[in-house]
CSV table of C-alpha atoms in Angstrom, one decimal:
chain,number,residue,atom,x,y,z
A,1,ASN,CA,262.9,112.5,215.3
A,2,ILE,CA,263.6,109.6,217.6
A,3,GLY,CA,262.2,107.1,215.3
A,4,PHE,CA,264.0,103.8,214.0
A,5,ASN,CA,265.8,103.1,217.9
A,6,SER,CA,265.5,100.2,220.1
A,7,PHE,CA,262.5,101.6,222.2
A,8,GLU,CA,260.1,98.7,222.8
A,9,LYS,CA,257.4,101.3,223.2
A,10,VAL,CA,257.0,105.1,223.6
A,11,PRO,CA,256.9,105.7,227.4
A,12,ASP,CA,253.7,106.7,228.6
A,13,CYS,CA,255.2,109.6,230.5
A,14,PHE,CA,256.5,111.2,227.6
A,15,PRO,CA,256.9,114.7,228.0
A,16,THR,CA,254.3,117.0,226.3
A,17,PHE,CA,255.4,120.0,224.6
A,18,PRO,CA,252.2,122.1,223.9
A,19,LEU,CA,254.0,124.7,221.6
A,20,LEU,CA,255.5,121.7,219.4
A,21,THR,CA,254.6,122.0,216.1
A,22,LYS,CA,256.5,118.8,214.2
A,23,LEU,CA,256.9,115.4,215.6
A,24,ILE,CA,258.0,112.4,213.7
A,25,LEU,CA,258.0,109.1,215.5
A,26,PRO,CA,258.4,106.2,212.7
A,27,GLY,CA,259.4,102.6,213.3
A,28,LEU,CA,259.0,102.3,217.0
A,29,ARG,CA,256.3,99.4,216.9
A,30,MET,CA,253.6,101.3,218.2
A,31,GLU,CA,250.2,99.6,218.1
A,32,VAL,CA,248.2,102.6,219.1
A,33,PHE,CA,248.4,106.2,219.1
A,34,PRO,CA,250.0,107.6,222.0
A,35,HIS,CA,247.4,109.0,224.4
A,36,TRP,CA,249.6,112.2,225.2
A,37,LEU,CA,249.4,113.5,221.3
A,38,HIS,CA,246.0,115.0,222.2
A,39,GLU,CA,248.0,117.3,224.5
A,40,MET,CA,250.0,118.7,221.7
A,41,PRO,CA,247.4,121.3,220.0
A,42,LYS,CA,249.6,123.2,218.0
A,43,LEU,CA,251.2,120.1,216.1
A,44,THR,CA,250.9,120.6,212.3
A,45,THR,CA,252.9,117.6,211.0
A,46,LEU,CA,252.9,114.4,212.5
A,47,GLY,CA,254.3,111.1,211.3
A,48,LEU,CA,253.7,107.9,212.6
A,49,TYR,CA,254.6,105.6,209.9
A,50,SER,CA,256.5,102.3,209.8
A,51,ASN,CA,254.6,101.3,213.0
A,52,ARG,CA,251.9,98.9,213.9
A,53,ILE,CA,249.0,101.1,214.7
A,54,SER,CA,245.9,99.7,213.4
A,55,GLN,CA,243.2,102.5,214.3
A,56,ILE,CA,243.0,106.2,214.4
A,57,PRO,CA,241.6,107.7,217.6
A,58,PHE,CA,238.4,110.2,217.5
A,59,TRP,CA,240.3,112.6,219.2
A,60,ILE,CA,242.6,113.3,216.0
A,61,GLY,CA,240.0,115.7,214.6
A,62,HIS,CA,240.7,117.9,217.8
A,63,LEU,CA,243.9,118.8,216.6
A,64,ASN,CA,242.6,121.6,214.6
A,65,LYS,CA,246.4,122.9,213.2
A,66,LEU,CA,247.3,119.2,212.0
A,67,LYS,CA,248.0,119.7,208.3
A,68,HIS,CA,250.3,116.5,207.6
A,69,LEU,CA,249.8,113.2,208.8
A,70,THR,CA,251.9,110.5,207.8
A,71,LEU,CA,250.7,106.8,208.7
A,72,ARG,CA,252.1,104.5,205.7
A,73,LYS,CA,253.3,101.3,206.7
A,74,ASN,CA,250.8,100.7,209.4
A,75,TYR,CA,248.0,98.2,210.0
A,76,LEU,CA,245.3,100.5,209.6
A,77,SER,CA,241.8,98.6,209.3
A,78,ALA,CA,239.2,101.7,210.2
A,79,LEU,CA,239.2,105.2,209.8
A,80,PRO,CA,237.3,107.6,212.4
């Protein structure tokens, strides 16, 4: 959990961990899903709450192991 810190955004070069199962990134003022999340096929839990995300990317459905997705307190305007 690296949430609620002073990052202006999550770096594009954020390392991917293909075996990671849980990732919590709240309160980072993200406006879009980080593209590198699709490189983490083992994710079962993803928390992106309290950000500024407005859309869920189509590739979220490719994360077949994902069971828990928390997006509360975002600006969602549409679902894929």
